[in-house]
PDB file of C-alpha atoms and ligand atoms in Angstrom:
ATOM      1  CA  MET A  22     119.814 100.585 110.577  1.00  0.00           C
ATOM      2  CA  LYS A  23     117.474 101.713 108.179  1.00  0.00           C
ATOM      3  CA  LYS A  24     115.014 104.518 109.529  1.00  0.00           C
ATOM      4  CA  VAL A  25     111.406 104.358 108.038  1.00  0.00           C
ATOM      5  CA  LEU A  26     108.887 107.024 108.662  1.00  0.00           C
ATOM      6  CA  VAL A  27     105.151 105.779 108.852  1.00  0.00           C
ATOM      7  CA  ILE A  28     102.886 108.732 108.214  1.00  0.00           C
ATOM      8  CA  ASN A  29      98.814 108.316 108.687  1.00  0.00           C
ATOM      9  CA  GLY A  30      96.444 110.881 107.488  1.00  0.00           C
ATOM     10  CA  PRO A  31      93.043 112.161 108.471  1.00  0.00           C
ATOM     11  CA  ASN A  32      90.568 109.990 110.444  1.00  0.00           C
ATOM     12  CA  LEU A  33      93.071 107.168 110.966  1.00  0.00           C
ATOM     13  CA  ASN A  34      93.446 108.233 114.846  1.00  0.00           C
ATOM     14  CA  LEU A  35      89.579 106.988 114.925  1.00  0.00           C
ATOM     15  CA  LEU A  36      90.375 103.690 113.984  1.00  0.00           C
ATOM     16  CA  GLY A  37      88.314 100.929 115.755  1.00  0.00           C
ATOM     17  CA  LEU A  38      85.305 103.618 115.966  1.00  0.00           C
ATOM     18  CA  ARG A  39      85.183 104.608 112.455  1.00  0.00           C
ATOM     19  CA  GLU A  40      83.294 102.371 110.156  1.00  0.00           C
ATOM     20  CA  PRO A  41      84.416  99.227 111.593  1.00  0.00           C
ATOM     21  CA  ALA A  42      82.828  97.209 108.629  1.00  0.00           C
ATOM     22  CA  ILE A  43      85.516  98.919 106.397  1.00  0.00           C
ATOM     23  CA  TYR A  44      88.440  99.543 108.637  1.00  0.00           C
ATOM     24  CA  GLY A  45      87.998  96.736 111.204  1.00  0.00           C
ATOM     25  CA  SER A  46      87.720  97.130 115.029  1.00  0.00           C
ATOM     26  CA  ARG A  47      91.248  97.539 116.154  1.00  0.00           C
ATOM     27  CA  ASP A  48      92.121 101.162 117.115  1.00  0.00           C
ATOM     28  CA  TYR A  49      94.980 103.335 116.208  1.00  0.00           C
ATOM     29  CA  ASN A  50      96.999 102.247 119.315  1.00  0.00           C
ATOM     30  CA  SER A  51      96.961  98.880 118.289  1.00  0.00           C
ATOM     31  CA  LEU A  52      97.964  99.889 114.705  1.00  0.00           C
ATOM     32  CA  LEU A  53     100.993 101.619 116.317  1.00  0.00           C
ATOM     33  CA  ALA A  54     101.917  98.654 118.316  1.00  0.00           C
ATOM     34  CA  PHE A  55     101.726  96.301 115.232  1.00  0.00           C
ATOM     35  CA  ILE A  56     103.659  98.732 113.077  1.00  0.00           C
ATOM     36  CA  LYS A  57     106.238  98.695 115.676  1.00  0.00           C
ATOM     37  CA  GLU A  58     106.388  95.100 116.408  1.00  0.00           C
ATOM     38  CA  SER A  59     106.719  94.277 112.640  1.00  0.00           C
ATOM     39  CA  ALA A  60     109.631  96.996 112.222  1.00  0.00           C
ATOM     40  CA  ALA A  61     111.388  95.444 115.064  1.00  0.00           C
ATOM     41  CA  GLY A  62     111.047  92.061 113.476  1.00  0.00           C
ATOM     42  CA  LEU A  63     112.603  93.459 110.156  1.00  0.00           C
ATOM     43  CA  GLY A  64     115.503  95.157 112.202  1.00  0.00           C
ATOM     44  CA  LEU A  65     113.943  98.671 111.131  1.00  0.00           C
ATOM     45  CA  GLU A  66     113.724 101.849 113.143  1.00  0.00           C
ATOM     46  CA  VAL A  67     110.635 103.308 112.895  1.00  0.00           C
ATOM     47  CA  GLU A  68     108.757 106.659 113.759  1.00  0.00           C
ATOM     48  CA  CYS A  69     104.907 107.084 113.500  1.00  0.00           C
ATOM     49  CA  PHE A  70     103.253 110.325 113.073  1.00  0.00           C
ATOM     50  CA  GLN A  71      99.572 110.921 112.535  1.00  0.00           C
ATOM     51  CA  SER A  72      97.542 114.230 111.391  1.00  0.00           C
ATOM     52  CA  ASN A  73      94.441 115.372 110.099  1.00  0.00           C
ATOM     53  CA  HIS A  74      96.104 118.378 108.754  1.00  0.00           C
ATOM     54  CA  GLU A  75      97.285 118.289 105.112  1.00  0.00           C
ATOM     55  CA  GLY A  76      99.916 121.071 105.819  1.00  0.00           C
ATOM     56  CA  ALA A  77     101.244 119.072 108.956  1.00  0.00           C
ATOM     57  CA  ILE A  78     101.793 116.006 106.827  1.00  0.00           C
ATOM     58  CA  VAL A  79     103.766 118.111 104.052  1.00  0.00           C
ATOM     59  CA  ASP A  80     105.959 119.572 106.866  1.00  0.00           C
ATOM     60  CA  CYS A  81     106.559 115.852 108.204  1.00  0.00           C
ATOM     61  CA  ILE A  82     107.530 114.862 104.746  1.00  0.00           C
ATOM     62  CA  GLN A  83     109.914 117.773 104.493  1.00  0.00           C
ATOM     63  CA  GLN A  84     111.511 117.068 107.795  1.00  0.00           C
ATOM     64  CA  ALA A  85     111.998 113.541 106.671  1.00  0.00           C
ATOM     65  CA  TYR A  86     114.527 114.568 104.225  1.00  0.00           C
ATOM     66  CA  GLY A  87     118.057 113.485 105.454  1.00  0.00           C
ATOM     67  CA  VAL A  88     116.705 111.484 108.383  1.00  0.00           C
ATOM     68  CA  PHE A  89     114.608 108.536 106.911  1.00  0.00           C
ATOM     69  CA  ASP A  90     115.483 105.921 104.274  1.00  0.00           C
ATOM     70  CA  GLY A  91     111.930 104.987 103.820  1.00  0.00           C
ATOM     71  CA  ILE A  92     108.398 106.217 103.957  1.00  0.00           C
ATOM     72  CA  VAL A  93     105.365 104.413 104.268  1.00  0.00           C
ATOM     73  CA  ILE A  94     102.177 106.712 104.006  1.00  0.00           C
ATOM     74  CA  ASN A  95      98.438 106.098 104.317  1.00  0.00           C
ATOM     75  CA  PRO A  96      97.431 109.537 103.187  1.00  0.00           C
ATOM     76  CA  ALA A  97      93.643 108.596 103.870  1.00  0.00           C
ATOM     77  CA  ALA A  98      91.256 111.164 102.160  1.00  0.00           C
ATOM     78  CA  TYR A  99      94.284 113.259 101.021  1.00  0.00           C
ATOM     79  CA  THR A 100      95.182 110.434  98.905  1.00  0.00           C
ATOM     80  CA  HIS A 101      92.707 111.484  96.345  1.00  0.00           C
ATOM     81  CA  THR A 102      92.993 115.381  96.531  1.00  0.00           C
ATOM     82  CA  SER A 103      96.580 116.327  97.556  1.00  0.00           C
ATOM     83  CA  VAL A 104      98.891 117.598  95.091  1.00  0.00           C
ATOM     84  CA  ALA A 105     100.680 119.134  97.979  1.00  0.00           C
ATOM     85  CA  ILE A 106     101.522 115.799  99.506  1.00  0.00           C
ATOM     86  CA  LEU A 107     102.875 114.278  96.115  1.00  0.00           C
ATOM     87  CA  ASP A 108     104.901 117.258  95.507  1.00  0.00           C
ATOM     88  CA  ALA A 109     106.472 117.141  99.009  1.00  0.00           C
ATOM     89  CA  LEU A 110     107.195 113.221  98.426  1.00  0.00           C
ATOM     90  CA  LYS A 111     108.810 114.190  94.840  1.00  0.00           C
ATOM     91  CA  ALA A 112     110.897 116.989  96.491  1.00  0.00           C
ATOM     92  CA  VAL A 113     112.361 114.763  99.272  1.00  0.00           C
ATOM     93  CA  ALA A 114     112.662 111.792  96.736  1.00  0.00           C
ATOM     94  CA  ILE A 115     112.810 109.049  99.733  1.00  0.00           C
ATOM     95  CA  PRO A 116     111.300 105.805  98.703  1.00  0.00           C
ATOM     96  CA  THR A 117     107.834 105.585  99.289  1.00  0.00           C
ATOM     97  CA  VAL A 118     104.911 102.960  99.771  1.00  0.00           C
ATOM     98  CA  GLU A 119     101.340 103.915  99.733  1.00  0.00           C
ATOM     99  CA  VAL A 120      99.339 101.740 102.028  1.00  0.00           C
ATOM    100  CA  HIS A 121      95.376 101.588 102.260  1.00  0.00           C
ATOM    101  CA  ILE A 122      93.564  99.262 104.965  1.00  0.00           C
ATOM    102  CA  SER A 123      90.681  99.029 102.652  1.00  0.00           C
ATOM    103  CA  ASP A 124      90.538  97.985  99.001  1.00  0.00           C
ATOM    104  CA  VAL A 125      89.775 101.733  97.626  1.00  0.00           C
ATOM    105  CA  ASP A 126      89.389 100.152  94.097  1.00  0.00           C
ATOM    106  CA  SER A 127      86.088  98.330  95.065  1.00  0.00           C
ATOM    107  CA  ARG A 128      84.749 101.523  96.720  1.00  0.00           C
ATOM    108  CA  GLU A 129      83.428 104.734  95.338  1.00  0.00           C
ATOM    109  CA  GLU A 130      84.651 106.217  92.101  1.00  0.00           C
ATOM    110  CA  PHE A 131      86.322 109.048  93.883  1.00  0.00           C
ATOM    111  CA  ARG A 132      88.792 106.917  95.715  1.00  0.00           C
ATOM    112  CA  GLN A 133      90.097 105.521  92.696  1.00  0.00           C
ATOM    113  CA  ARG A 134      92.338 108.298  91.958  1.00  0.00           C
ATOM    114  CA  SER A 135      95.462 108.601  93.980  1.00  0.00           C
ATOM    115  CA  TYR A 136      97.981 111.639  93.405  1.00  0.00           C
ATOM    116  CA  VAL A 137     100.545 109.802  95.750  1.00  0.00           C
ATOM    117  CA  SER A 138     100.454 106.664  93.447  1.00  0.00           C
ATOM    118  CA  LEU A 139     102.158 108.965  90.836  1.00  0.00           C
ATOM    119  CA  TYR A 140     105.214 108.853  93.223  1.00  0.00           C
ATOM    120  CA  ALA A 141     104.985 105.817  95.354  1.00  0.00           C
ATOM    121  CA  SER A 142     107.288 102.698  94.238  1.00  0.00           C
ATOM    122  CA  LYS A 143     104.742 100.507  95.458  1.00  0.00           C
ATOM    123  CA  VAL A 144     100.657 100.557  96.501  1.00  0.00           C
ATOM    124  CA  ILE A 145      99.252  98.151  98.966  1.00  0.00           C
ATOM    125  CA  LYS A 146      95.496  97.918  98.973  1.00  0.00           C
ATOM    126  CA  GLY A 147      92.897  96.341 101.105  1.00  0.00           C
ATOM    127  CA  HIS A 148      95.168  94.085 103.082  1.00  0.00           C
ATOM    128  CA  GLY A 149      94.333  95.803 106.446  1.00  0.00           C
ATOM    129  CA  PHE A 150      96.811  96.385 109.014  1.00  0.00           C
ATOM    130  CA  ASP A 151      99.062  93.638 107.112  1.00  0.00           C
ATOM    131  CA  GLY A 152      99.287  96.082 104.438  1.00  0.00           C
ATOM    132  CA  TYR A 153     101.695  98.179 106.722  1.00  0.00           C
ATOM    133  CA  LYS A 154     104.076  95.094 107.484  1.00  0.00           C
ATOM    134  CA  GLU A 155     104.121  94.329 103.696  1.00  0.00           C
ATOM    135  CA  ALA A 156     105.362  97.955 103.046  1.00  0.00           C
ATOM    136  CA  LEU A 157     108.026  97.729 105.722  1.00  0.00           C
ATOM    137  CA  GLU A 158     109.377  94.604 104.403  1.00  0.00           C
ATOM    138  CA  TYR A 159     109.406  96.032 100.871  1.00  0.00           C
ATOM    139  CA  LEU A 160     111.301  99.085 102.258  1.00  0.00           C
ATOM    140  CA  ALA A 161     113.690  96.780 104.319  1.00  0.00           C
ATOM    141  CA  THR A 162     114.626  94.737 101.088  1.00  0.00           C
ATOM    142  CA  ALA A 163     114.788  97.803  98.653  1.00  0.00           C
ATOM    143  CA  LYS A 164     118.177  99.237  97.783  1.00  0.00           C
TER     144      LYS A 164
HETATM  145  C1  DQA B  20      91.952 104.680 103.475  1.00  0.00           C
HETATM  146  C2  DQA B  20      90.945 105.028 102.246  1.00  0.00           C
HETATM  147  C3  DQA B  20      90.518 106.254 101.985  1.00  0.00           C
HETATM  148  O1  DQA B  20      89.735 106.479 100.620  1.00  0.00           O
HETATM  149  C4  DQA B  20      89.876 106.883 102.915  1.00  0.00           C
HETATM  150  O2  DQA B  20      89.484 108.408 102.725  1.00  0.00           O
HETATM  151  C5  DQA B  20      90.766 106.699 104.283  1.00  0.00           C
HETATM  152  C6  DQA B  20      91.290 105.487 104.655  1.00  0.00           C
HETATM  153  C7  DQA B  20      92.284 103.526 103.680  1.00  0.00           C
HETATM  154  O3  DQA B  20      92.933 103.171 104.647  1.00  0.00           O
HETATM  155  O4  DQA B  20      91.426 102.563 103.252  1.00  0.00           O
HETATM  156  O5  DQA B  20      90.526 107.465 105.219  1.00  0.00           O
HETATM  157  O6  DQA B  20      93.266 105.422 102.850  1.00  0.00           O
END
């Protein structure tokens, strides 16, 4: 069975509370339940990790080496700033899909640059929670 790691970056633990007009009213626990249900339906084993700390995300990616077959990552604000997360993904070379709940392209200009996109095989933006399911579907069928 393929093992997929889902990583959520800073402030995604505040889903539901955080700018509901942009991110919706469902909380982080509902996202976890949605991811677990989606993964089970696709026959994937899934583990979820969330951190507000860049280094903790880098550590998590490094520890995925040799353990996970795929990564789904919403790096949140670190998307737009973190060369360290990009380098960690390149180092472990695990197939990765980048997900954003909101449509970052139609928001502030600073959200339009993504370092992680320089490595990710696929980027899904603006599909809400469904984006995570689409990412899992992609990894389930990717070679
Ligand atoms: C986000 C978009 C980012 O620009 C923002 O900093 C986030 C969440 C999204 O899921 O839409 O924290 O990654």
